[in-house]
mmCIF file of C-alpha atoms in Angstrom:
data_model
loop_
_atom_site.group_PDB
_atom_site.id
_atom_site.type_symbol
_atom_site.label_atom_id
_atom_site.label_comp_id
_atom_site.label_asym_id
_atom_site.label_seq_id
_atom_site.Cartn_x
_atom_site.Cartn_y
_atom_site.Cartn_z
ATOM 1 C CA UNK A 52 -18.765 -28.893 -75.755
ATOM 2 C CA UNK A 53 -15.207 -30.241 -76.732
ATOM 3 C CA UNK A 54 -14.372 -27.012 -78.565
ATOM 4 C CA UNK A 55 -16.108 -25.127 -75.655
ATOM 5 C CA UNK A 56 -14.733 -26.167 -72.524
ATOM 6 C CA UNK A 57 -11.286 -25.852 -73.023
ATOM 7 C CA UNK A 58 -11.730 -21.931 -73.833
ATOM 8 C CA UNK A 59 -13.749 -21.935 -70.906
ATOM 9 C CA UNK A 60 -10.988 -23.123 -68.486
ATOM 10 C CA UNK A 61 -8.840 -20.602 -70.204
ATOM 11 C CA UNK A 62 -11.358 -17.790 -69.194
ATOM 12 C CA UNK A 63 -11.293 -19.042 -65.494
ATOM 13 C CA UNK A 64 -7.560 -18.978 -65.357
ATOM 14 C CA UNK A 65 -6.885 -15.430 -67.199
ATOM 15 C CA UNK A 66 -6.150 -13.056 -65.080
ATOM 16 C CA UNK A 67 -7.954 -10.282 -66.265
ATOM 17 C CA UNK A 68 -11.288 -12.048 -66.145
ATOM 18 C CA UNK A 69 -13.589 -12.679 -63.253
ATOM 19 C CA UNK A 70 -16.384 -15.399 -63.401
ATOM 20 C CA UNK A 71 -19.477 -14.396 -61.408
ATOM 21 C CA UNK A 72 -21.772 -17.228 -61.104
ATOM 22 C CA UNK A 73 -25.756 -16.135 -61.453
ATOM 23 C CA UNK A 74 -25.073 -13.039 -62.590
ATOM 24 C CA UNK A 75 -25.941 -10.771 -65.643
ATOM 25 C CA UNK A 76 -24.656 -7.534 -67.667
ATOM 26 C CA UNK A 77 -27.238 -5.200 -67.319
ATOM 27 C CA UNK A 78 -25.096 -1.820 -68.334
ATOM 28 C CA UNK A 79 -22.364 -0.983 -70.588
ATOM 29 C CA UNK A 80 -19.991 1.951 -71.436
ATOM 30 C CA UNK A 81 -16.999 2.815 -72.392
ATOM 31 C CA UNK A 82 -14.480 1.763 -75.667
ATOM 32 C CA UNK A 83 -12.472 -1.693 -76.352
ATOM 33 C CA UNK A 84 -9.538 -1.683 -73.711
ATOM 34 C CA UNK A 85 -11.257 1.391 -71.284
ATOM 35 C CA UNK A 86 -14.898 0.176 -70.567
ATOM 36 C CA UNK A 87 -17.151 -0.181 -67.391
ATOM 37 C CA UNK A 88 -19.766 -3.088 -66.809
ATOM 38 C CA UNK A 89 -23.177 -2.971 -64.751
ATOM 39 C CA UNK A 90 -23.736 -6.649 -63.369
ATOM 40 C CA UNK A 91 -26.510 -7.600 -61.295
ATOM 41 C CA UNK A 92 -26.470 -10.422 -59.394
ATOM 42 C CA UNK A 93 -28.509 -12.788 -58.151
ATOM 43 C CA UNK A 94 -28.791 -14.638 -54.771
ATOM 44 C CA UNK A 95 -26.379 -17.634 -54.630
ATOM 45 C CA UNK A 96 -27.000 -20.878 -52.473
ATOM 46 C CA UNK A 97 -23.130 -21.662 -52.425
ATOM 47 C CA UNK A 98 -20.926 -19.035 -50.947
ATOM 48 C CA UNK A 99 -18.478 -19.099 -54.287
ATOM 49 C CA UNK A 100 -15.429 -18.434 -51.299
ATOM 50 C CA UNK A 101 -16.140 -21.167 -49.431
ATOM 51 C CA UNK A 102 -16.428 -23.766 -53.090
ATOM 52 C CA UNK A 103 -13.725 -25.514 -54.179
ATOM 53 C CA UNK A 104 -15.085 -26.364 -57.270
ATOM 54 C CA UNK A 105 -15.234 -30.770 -55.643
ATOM 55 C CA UNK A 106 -18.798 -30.948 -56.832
ATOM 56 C CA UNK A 107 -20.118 -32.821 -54.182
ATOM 57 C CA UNK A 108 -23.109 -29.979 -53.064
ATOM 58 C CA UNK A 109 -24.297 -30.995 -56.841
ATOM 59 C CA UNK A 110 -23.669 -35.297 -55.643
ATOM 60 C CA UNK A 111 -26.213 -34.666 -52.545
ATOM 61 C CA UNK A 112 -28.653 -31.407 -53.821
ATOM 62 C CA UNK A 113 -32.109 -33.085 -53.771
ATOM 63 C CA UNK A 114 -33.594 -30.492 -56.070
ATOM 64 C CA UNK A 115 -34.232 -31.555 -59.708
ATOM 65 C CA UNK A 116 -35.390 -29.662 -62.758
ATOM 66 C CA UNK A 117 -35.475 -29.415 -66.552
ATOM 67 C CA UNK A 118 -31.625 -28.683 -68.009
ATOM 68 C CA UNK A 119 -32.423 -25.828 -70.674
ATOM 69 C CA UNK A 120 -28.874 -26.940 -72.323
ATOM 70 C CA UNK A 121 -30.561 -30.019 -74.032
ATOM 71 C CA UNK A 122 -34.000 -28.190 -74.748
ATOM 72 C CA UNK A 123 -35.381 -29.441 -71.557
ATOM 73 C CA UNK A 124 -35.164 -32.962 -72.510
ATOM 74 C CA UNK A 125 -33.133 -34.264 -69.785
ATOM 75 C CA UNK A 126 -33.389 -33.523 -65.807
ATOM 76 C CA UNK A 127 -30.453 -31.376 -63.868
ATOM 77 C CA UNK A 128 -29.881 -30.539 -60.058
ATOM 78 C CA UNK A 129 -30.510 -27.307 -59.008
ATOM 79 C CA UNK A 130 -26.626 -26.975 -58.147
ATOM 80 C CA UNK A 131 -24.651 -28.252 -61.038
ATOM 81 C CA UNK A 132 -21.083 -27.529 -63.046
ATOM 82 C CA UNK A 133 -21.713 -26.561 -66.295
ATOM 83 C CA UNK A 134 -17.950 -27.630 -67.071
ATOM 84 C CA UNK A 135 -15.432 -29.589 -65.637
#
């Protein structure tokens, strides 16, 4: 994740990018530099205009489960940051 993150940050901060949070490609067309993307999205429990990114929803969510990022070894919240 220390190589990761930091390109991550970048991609939130670029200007031509936009995150979407629970969401997936399911189409696309087009060439490099003149393409179109199909995403489908799924239903969010945070309203992503209202977040501020504070992670306290994640401090108080009651809702546990298996975190698929460590082979399901270790327990997550249901609402969590992937990276700081």
């Amino acid at each position: 994740m220390c190589i990761l993150a930091p390109k991550l940050v970048d991609a939130g901060r670029h200007p031509n990018i936009e995150l979407r949070i629970l969401s997936e490609v399911t189409g696309f067309k087009g060439k490099p530099g003149d393409f179109q993307v199909e995403v489908t999205r799924k239903t969010l429990s945070v309203n992503p205009d209202k977040c501020t990114g504070c992670a306290d929803c994640a401090e108080v969510c009651p809702v546990e489960g298996t975190n698929p990022f460590d082979e399901n070894i270790g327990v997550r919240k249901a609402i969590y940051v992937p990276f700081p």
